[in-house]
Tab-separated table of C-alpha atoms and ligand atoms in Angstrom:
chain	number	residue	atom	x	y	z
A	1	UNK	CA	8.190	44.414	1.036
A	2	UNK	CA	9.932	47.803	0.602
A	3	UNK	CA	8.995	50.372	-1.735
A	4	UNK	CA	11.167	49.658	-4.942
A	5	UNK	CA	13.573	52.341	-5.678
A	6	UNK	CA	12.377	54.671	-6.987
A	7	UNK	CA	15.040	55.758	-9.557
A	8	UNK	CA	16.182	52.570	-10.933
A	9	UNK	CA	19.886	52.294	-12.223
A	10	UNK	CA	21.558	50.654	-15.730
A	11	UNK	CA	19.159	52.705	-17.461
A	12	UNK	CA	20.477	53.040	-21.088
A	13	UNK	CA	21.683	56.728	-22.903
A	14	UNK	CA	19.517	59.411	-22.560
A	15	UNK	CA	17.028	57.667	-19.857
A	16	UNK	CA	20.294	57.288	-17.840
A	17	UNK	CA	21.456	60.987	-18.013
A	18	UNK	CA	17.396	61.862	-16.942
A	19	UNK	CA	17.878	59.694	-14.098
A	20	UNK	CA	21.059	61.098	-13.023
A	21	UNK	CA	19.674	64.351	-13.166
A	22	UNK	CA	16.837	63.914	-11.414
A	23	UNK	CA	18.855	62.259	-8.855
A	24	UNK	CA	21.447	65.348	-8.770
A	25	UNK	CA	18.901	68.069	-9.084
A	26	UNK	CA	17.013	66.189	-5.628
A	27	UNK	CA	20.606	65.853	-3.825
A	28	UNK	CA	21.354	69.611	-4.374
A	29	UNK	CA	17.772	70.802	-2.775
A	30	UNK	CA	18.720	68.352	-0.149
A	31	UNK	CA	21.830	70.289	0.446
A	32	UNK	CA	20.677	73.453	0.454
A	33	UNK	CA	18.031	72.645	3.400
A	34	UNK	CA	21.087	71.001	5.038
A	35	UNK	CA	22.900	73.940	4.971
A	36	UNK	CA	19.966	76.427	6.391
A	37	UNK	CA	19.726	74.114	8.977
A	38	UNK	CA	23.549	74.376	9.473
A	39	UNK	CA	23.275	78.206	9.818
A	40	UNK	CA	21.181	77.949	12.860
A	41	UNK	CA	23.433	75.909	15.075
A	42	UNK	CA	24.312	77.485	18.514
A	43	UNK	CA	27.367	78.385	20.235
A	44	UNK	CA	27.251	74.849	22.463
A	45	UNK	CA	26.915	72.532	19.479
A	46	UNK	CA	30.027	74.558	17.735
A	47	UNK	CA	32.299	74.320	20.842
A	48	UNK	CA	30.966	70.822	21.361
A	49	UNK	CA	32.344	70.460	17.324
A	50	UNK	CA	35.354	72.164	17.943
A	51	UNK	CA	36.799	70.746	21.026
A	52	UNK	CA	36.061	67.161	19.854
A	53	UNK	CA	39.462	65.323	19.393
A	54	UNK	CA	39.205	61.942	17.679
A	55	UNK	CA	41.385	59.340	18.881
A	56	UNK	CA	43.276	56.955	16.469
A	57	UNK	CA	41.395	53.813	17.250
A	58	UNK	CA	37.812	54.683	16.973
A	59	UNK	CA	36.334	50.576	17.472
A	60	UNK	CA	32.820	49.986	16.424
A	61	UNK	CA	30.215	52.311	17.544
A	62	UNK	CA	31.950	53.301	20.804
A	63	UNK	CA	33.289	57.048	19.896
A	64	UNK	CA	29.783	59.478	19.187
A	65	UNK	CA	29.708	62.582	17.416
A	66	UNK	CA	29.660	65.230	20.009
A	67	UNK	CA	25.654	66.649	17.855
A	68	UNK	CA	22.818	64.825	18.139
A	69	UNK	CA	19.678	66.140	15.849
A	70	UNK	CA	16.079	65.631	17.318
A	71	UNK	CA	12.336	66.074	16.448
A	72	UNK	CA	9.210	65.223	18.200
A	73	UNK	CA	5.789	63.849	17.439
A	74	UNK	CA	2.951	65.001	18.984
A	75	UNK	CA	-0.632	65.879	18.325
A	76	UNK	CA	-0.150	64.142	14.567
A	77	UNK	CA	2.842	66.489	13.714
A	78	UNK	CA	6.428	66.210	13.764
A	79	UNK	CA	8.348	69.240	15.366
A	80	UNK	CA	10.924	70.666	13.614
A	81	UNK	CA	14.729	69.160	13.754
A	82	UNK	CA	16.791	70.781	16.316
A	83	UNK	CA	20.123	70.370	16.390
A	84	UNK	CA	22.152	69.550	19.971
A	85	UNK	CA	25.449	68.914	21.949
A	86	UNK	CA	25.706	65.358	22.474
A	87	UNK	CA	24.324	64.516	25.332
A	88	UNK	CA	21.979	63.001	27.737
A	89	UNK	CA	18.017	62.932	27.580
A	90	UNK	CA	15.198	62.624	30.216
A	91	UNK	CA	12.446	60.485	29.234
A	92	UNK	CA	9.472	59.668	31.927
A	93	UNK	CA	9.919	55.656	33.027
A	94	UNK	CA	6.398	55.241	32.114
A	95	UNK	CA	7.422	56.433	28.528
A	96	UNK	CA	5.776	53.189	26.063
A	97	UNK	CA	9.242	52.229	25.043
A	98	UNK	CA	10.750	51.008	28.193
A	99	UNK	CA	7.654	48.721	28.479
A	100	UNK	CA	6.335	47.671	25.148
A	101	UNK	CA	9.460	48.130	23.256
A	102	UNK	CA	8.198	50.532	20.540
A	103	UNK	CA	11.373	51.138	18.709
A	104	UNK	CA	13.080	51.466	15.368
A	105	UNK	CA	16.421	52.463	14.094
A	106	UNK	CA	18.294	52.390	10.888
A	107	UNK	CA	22.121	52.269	10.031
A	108	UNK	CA	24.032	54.078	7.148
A	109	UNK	CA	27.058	55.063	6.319
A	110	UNK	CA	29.091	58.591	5.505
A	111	UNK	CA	32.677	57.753	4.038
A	112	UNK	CA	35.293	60.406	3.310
A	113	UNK	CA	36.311	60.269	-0.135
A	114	UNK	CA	39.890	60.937	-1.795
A	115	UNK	CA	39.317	64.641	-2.398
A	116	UNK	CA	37.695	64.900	1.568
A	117	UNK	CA	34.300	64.728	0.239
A	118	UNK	CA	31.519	62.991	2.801
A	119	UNK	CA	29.769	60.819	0.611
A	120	UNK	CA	26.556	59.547	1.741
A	121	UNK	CA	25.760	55.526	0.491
A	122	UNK	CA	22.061	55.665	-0.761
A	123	UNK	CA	20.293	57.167	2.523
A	124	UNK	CA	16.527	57.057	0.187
A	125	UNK	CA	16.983	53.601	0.702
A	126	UNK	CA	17.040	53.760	5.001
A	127	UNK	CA	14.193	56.588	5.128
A	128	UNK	CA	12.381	54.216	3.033
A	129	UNK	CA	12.694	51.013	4.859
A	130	UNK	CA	12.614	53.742	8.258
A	131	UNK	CA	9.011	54.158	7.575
A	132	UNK	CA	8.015	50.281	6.412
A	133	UNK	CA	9.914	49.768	10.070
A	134	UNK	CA	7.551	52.608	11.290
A	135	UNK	CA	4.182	51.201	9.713
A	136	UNK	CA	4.448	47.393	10.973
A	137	UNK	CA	5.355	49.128	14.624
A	138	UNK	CA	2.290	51.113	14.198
A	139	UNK	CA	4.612	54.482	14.591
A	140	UNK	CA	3.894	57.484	12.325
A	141	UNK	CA	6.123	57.830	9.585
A	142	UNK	CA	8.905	60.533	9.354
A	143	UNK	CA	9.020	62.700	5.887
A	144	UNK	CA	11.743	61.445	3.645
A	145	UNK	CA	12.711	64.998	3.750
A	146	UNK	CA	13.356	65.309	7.503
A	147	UNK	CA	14.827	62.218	7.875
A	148	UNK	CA	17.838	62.836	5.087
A	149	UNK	CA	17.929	66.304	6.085
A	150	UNK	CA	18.845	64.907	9.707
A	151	UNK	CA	21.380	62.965	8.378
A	152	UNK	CA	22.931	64.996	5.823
A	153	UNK	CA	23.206	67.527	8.519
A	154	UNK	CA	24.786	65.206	10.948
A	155	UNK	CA	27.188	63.856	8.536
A	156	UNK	CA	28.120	67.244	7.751
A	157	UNK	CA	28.728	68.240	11.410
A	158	UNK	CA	30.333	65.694	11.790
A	159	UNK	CA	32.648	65.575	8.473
A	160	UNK	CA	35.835	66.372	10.296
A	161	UNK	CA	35.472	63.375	12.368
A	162	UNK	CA	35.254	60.726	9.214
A	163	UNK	CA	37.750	58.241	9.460
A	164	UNK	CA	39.941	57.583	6.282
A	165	UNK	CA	41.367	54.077	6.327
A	166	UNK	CA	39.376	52.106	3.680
A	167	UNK	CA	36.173	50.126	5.814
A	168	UNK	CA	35.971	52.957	8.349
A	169	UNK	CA	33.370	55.822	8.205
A	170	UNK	CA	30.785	57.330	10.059
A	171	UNK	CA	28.251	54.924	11.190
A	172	UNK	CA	25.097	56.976	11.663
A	173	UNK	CA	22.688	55.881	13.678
A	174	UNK	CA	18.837	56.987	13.047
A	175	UNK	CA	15.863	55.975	15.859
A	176	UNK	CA	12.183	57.169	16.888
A	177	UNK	CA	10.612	55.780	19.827
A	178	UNK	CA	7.444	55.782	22.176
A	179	UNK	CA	7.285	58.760	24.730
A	180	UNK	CA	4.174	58.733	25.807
A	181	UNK	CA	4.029	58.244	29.911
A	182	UNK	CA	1.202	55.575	29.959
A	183	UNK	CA	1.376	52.186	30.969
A	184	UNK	CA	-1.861	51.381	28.611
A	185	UNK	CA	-1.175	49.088	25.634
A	186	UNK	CA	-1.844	50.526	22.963
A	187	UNK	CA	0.287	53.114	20.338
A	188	UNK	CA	1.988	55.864	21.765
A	189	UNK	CA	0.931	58.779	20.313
A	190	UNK	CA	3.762	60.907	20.983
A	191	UNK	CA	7.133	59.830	19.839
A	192	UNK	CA	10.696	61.100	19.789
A	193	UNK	CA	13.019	60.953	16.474
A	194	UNK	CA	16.635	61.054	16.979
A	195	UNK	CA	20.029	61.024	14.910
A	196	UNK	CA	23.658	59.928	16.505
A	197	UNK	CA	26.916	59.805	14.248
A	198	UNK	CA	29.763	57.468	15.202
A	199	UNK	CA	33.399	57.788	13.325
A	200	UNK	CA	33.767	54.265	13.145
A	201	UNK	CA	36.111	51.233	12.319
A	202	UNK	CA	36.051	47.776	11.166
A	203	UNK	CA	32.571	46.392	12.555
A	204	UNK	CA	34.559	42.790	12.539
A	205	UNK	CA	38.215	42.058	13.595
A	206	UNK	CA	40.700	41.073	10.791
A	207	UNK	CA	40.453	37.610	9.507
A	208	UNK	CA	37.027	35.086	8.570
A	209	UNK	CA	33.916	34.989	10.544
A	210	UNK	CA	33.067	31.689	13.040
A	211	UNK	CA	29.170	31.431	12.497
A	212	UNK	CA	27.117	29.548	15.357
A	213	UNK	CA	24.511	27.407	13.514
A	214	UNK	CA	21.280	28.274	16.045
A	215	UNK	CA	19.087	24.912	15.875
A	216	UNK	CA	16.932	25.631	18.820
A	217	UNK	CA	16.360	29.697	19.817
A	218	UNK	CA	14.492	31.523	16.263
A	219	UNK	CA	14.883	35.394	15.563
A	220	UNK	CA	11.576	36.010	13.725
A	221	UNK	CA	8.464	33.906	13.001
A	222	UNK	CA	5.797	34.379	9.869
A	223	UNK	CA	3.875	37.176	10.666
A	224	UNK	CA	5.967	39.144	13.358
A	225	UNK	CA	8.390	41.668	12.850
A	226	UNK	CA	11.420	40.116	11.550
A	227	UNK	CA	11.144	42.487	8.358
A	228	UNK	CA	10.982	45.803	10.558
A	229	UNK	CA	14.122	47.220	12.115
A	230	UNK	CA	13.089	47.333	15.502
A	231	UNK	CA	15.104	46.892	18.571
A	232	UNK	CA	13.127	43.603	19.814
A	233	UNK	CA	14.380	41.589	17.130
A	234	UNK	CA	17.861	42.222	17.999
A	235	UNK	CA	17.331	41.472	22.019
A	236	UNK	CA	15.910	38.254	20.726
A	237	UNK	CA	19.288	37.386	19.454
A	238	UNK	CA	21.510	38.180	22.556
A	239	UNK	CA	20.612	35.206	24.260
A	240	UNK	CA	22.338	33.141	21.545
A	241	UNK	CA	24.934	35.269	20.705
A	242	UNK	CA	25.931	34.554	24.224
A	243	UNK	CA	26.087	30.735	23.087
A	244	UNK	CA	27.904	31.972	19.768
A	245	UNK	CA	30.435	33.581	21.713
A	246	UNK	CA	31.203	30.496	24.048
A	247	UNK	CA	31.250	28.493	20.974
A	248	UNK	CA	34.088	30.947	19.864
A	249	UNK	CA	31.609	32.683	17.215
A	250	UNK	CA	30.729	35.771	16.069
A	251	UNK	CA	27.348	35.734	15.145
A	252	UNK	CA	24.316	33.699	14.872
A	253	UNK	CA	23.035	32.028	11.646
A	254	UNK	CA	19.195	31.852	12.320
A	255	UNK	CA	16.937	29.392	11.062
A	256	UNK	CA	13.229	29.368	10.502
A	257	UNK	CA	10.954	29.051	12.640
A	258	UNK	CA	8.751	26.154	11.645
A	259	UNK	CA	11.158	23.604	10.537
A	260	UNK	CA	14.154	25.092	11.615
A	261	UNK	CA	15.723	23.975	8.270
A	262	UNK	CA	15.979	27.584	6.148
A	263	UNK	CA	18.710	29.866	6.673
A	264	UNK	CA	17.212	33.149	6.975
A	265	UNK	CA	19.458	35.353	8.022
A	266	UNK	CA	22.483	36.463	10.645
A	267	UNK	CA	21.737	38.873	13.620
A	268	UNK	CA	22.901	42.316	12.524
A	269	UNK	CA	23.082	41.245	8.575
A	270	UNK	CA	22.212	38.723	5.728
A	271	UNK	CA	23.752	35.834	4.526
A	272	UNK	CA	25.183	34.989	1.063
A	273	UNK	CA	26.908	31.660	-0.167
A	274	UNK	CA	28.708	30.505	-3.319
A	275	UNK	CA	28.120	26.883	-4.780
A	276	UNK	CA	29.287	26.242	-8.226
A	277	UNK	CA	30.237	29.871	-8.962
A	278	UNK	CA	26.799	31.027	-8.437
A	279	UNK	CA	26.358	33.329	-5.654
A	280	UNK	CA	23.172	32.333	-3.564
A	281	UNK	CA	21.504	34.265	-0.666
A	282	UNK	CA	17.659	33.098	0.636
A	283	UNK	CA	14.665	34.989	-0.693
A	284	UNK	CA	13.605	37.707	1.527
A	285	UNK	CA	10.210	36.666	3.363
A	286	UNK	CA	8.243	37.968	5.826
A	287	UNK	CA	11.200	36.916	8.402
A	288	UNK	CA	14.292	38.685	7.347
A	289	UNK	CA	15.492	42.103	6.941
A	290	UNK	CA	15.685	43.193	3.766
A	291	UNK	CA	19.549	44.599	3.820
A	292	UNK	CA	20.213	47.551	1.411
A	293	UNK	CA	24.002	45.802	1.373
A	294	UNK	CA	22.536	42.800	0.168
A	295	UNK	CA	20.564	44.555	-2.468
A	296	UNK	CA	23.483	46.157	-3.389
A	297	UNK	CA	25.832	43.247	-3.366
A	298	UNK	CA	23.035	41.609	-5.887
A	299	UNK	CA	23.233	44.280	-7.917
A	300	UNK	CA	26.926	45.121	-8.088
A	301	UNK	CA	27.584	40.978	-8.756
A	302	UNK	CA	25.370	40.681	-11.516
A	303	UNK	CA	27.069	43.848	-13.418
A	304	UNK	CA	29.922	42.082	-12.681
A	305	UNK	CA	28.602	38.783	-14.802
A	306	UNK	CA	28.000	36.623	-11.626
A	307	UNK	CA	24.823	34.827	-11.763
A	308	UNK	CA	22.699	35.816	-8.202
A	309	UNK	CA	20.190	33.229	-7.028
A	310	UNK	CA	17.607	33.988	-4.026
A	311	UNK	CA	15.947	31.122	-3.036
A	312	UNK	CA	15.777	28.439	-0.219
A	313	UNK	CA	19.061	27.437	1.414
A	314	UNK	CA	18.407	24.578	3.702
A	315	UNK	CA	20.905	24.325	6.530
A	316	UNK	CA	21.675	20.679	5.214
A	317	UNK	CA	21.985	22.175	1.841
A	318	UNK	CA	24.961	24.734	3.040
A	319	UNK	CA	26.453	22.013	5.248
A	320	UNK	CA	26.351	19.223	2.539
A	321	UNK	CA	27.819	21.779	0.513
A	322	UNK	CA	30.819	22.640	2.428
A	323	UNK	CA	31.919	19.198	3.151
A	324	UNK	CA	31.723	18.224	-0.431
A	325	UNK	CA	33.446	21.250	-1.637
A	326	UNK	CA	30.518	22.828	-3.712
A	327	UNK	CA	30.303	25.660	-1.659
A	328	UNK	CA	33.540	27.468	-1.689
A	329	UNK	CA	32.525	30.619	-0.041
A	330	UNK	CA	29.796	32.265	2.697
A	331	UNK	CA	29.825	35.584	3.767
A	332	UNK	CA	28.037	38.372	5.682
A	333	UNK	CA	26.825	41.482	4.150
A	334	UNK	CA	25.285	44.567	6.012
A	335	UNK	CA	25.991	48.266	6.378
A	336	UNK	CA	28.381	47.069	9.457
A	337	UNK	CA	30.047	44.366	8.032
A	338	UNK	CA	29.973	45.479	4.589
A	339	UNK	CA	30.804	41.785	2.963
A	340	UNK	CA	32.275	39.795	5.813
A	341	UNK	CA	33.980	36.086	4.896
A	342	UNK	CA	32.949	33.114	6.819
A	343	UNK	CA	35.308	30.849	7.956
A	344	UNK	CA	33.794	28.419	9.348
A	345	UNK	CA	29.812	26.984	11.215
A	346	UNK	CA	29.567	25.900	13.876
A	347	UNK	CA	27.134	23.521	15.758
A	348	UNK	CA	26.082	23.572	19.469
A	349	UNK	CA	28.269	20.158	19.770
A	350	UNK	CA	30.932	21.611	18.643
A	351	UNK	CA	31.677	19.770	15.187
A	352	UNK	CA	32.474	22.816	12.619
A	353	UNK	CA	32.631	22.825	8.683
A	354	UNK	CA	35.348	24.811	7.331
A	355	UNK	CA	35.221	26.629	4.025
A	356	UNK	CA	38.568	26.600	1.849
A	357	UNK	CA	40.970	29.264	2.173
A	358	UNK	CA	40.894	30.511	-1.862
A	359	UNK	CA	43.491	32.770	-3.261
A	360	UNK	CA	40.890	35.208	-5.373
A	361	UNK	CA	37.673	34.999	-3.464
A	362	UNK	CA	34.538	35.930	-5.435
A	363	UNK	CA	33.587	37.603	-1.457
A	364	UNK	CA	36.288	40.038	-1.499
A	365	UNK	CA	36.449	40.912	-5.024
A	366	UNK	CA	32.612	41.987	-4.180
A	367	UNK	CA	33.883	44.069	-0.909
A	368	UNK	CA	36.376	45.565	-3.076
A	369	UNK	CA	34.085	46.883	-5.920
A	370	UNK	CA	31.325	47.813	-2.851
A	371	UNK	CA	33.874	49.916	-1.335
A	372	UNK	CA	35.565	51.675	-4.288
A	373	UNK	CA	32.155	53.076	-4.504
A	374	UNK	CA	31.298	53.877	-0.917
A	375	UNK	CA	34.609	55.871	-0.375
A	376	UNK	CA	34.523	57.217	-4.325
A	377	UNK	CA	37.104	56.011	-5.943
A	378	UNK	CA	34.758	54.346	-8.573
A	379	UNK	CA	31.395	55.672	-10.122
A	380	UNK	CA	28.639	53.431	-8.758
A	381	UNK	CA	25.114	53.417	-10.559
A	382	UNK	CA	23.309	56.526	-10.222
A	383	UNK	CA	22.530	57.871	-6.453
A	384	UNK	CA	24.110	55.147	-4.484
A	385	UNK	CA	27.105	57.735	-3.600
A	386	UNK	CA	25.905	61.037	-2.341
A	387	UNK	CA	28.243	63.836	-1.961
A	388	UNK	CA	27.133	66.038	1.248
A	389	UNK	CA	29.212	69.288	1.389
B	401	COI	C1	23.754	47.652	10.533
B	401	COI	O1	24.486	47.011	9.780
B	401	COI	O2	23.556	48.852	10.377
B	401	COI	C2	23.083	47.003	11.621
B	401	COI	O3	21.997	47.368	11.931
B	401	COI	C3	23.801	45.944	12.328
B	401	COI	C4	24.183	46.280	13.686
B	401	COI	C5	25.384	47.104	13.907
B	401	COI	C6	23.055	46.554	14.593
């Protein structure tokens, strides 16, 4: 499981205003080696900055940041971060990634707030779950330090480039992976850490999600690495998203892999449902991810009175559900999608189960509140919304 968070929020009076302190004082060091870093950049990486023209429609992770920051491990020590032009990179073919698939990323977000502020939404929480990645792939882990200072620097690089319409941002894209050129099995012992920024739109197109119910492939089994963000779990979903897409889908709803009867989770994000009011998303185990949107969404919906349940959702359960009208809404939530609605499952066969179409939905009410605090136009617990400049 991940480390909890260390500052915990909803604290009461004078425990509160500690926290937020603490939590300032932390974010304004942070800055500070941010902007030493900032001082150093060379002429290529400002050109690269200043010549960069951002088109209006940016897509999904298609448009990069002309910087790229990068440190590398060897002999048990991280180098420090150097900051680059965008660009290409030569890695050996016998380097361990291309051939054991030792990999990890992350995925957060910088929004632009109303005064043009880039606000950061809780980046502890990736370096945190970067290193839990980093332990079960038997990587070394990166300082928390260095890995926020790489993307507080890249964000603020990068600031000008921040998309404003509400649900856009810059999608930054952390990574470390194997370099060492030998075709033994065993952990590489030298290791490259990277950070990419993409000004970024809607991860979805307008309108509800169609969800392909997966009865046959699995994404993760008890005891793998379904709890690590590492690329392998991902290519272990193409393969069905292939059949998602020719069922006219989106994305996969995976089940487990013994009885095929839990729904874990989606491919790129978790899954939350609503029966009776009650807002219900499986328990994390040792085959899902566990999504810093979905914490959030958890916590956000129980300030806002909701009563959050994470338990067992058996496929039968959500389909049962649906058809009787218990379950009025499902959604996706995930740094990409932020909260997604579902429209609709459906099977291999082709039969579907439609949810309602519901004039207030408890989903969007959620995105709403989410995003008021991602792009700062509401004060979210202590933390969650870091300002970078
Ligand atoms: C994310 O939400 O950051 C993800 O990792 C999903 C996807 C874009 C890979």
């Amino acid at each position: 499981m991940l480390p909890n968070n260390s500052c915990k929020v909803y604290l009461s009076g004078a425990m509160q205003l500690t926290c937020a302190y603490q939590v300032k004082s932390v974010i304004s060091r942070q800055n500070k080696r941010v902007l030493k870093m900032m001082s150093e950049i060379s002429s290529a990486v400002k050109n690269a900055i200043e010549n960069f023209i951002v088109p209006k429609d940016v897509g999904f992770g298609t448009l990069i940041s002309p910087v790229m920051i990068e440190a590398n491990f060897k002999d048990n020590q991280w180098s420090d971060l150097q900051i680059l032009p965008y660009g290409d990179i030569t890695i050996p073919p016998t380097a361990k990634v291309f051939h054991y698939a030792q990999e990890i990323f992350e995925g957060l977000k910088a929004y632009k707030s109303p005064n043009g502020e880039a606000l950061l939404f809780r980046p502890e929480q990736n370096a945190k779950r970067f290193n839990y990645s980093a332990k079960r792939m038997a990587m070394p882990e990166t300082p928390e330090e260095m890995f926020l200072t790489a993307c507080k620097t890249i964000t603020m690089l990068s600031k000008r480039f921040i998309p404003e319409a509400s649900g856009s941002s810059l999608y930054i894209r952390p990574f470390m992976f194997a370099t060492e050129a030998t075709l033994g099995i065993k952990p590489s012992s030298e290791f490259k850490f990277m950070v990419l920024a993409s000004p970024s739109g809607s991860y979805f197109k307008a309108g509800g999600l169609n969800v392909f119910i997966e009865r046959s492939a699995i994404r993760a089994c008890p005891g793998g690495v379904g709890t690590a963000k590492t690329g392998g779990n991902y290519a272990a979903s193409l393969l069905s998203s292939t059949k998602a897409i020719d069922h006219g889908c989106q994305q996969t709803l995976w089940l487990d892999a013994i009885n095929h009867q839990k729904i874990e989770e989606m491919s790129g994000m978790n899954f939350m449902c609503i029966k009776n009011n009650k807002i219900i998303t499986p328990e994390l185990t040792d085959t899902i991810l566990s999504g810093i949107t979905r914490a959030s969404v958890i916590e956000l919906a129980k300030t806002e009175g909701y009563e959050v349940i994470e338990r067992t959702i058996e496929i039968d359960e959500l389909i049962d559900g649906v058809k009787s009208g218990e379950i009025t809404e499902a959604f996706a939530c995930g740094t990409a999608a932020i909260i997604t609605p579902i429209e609709k499952f459906i099977e291999e066969n082709g039969i579907s189960y439609e949810l309602p179409k519901l004039d207030t939905p408890i989903s969007l009410k959620l995105r709403s509140h989410l995003l008021d605090i991602q792009e700062g136009r509401k004060e979210g617990p202590a933390g969650w919304s870091q300002i970078v400049d």
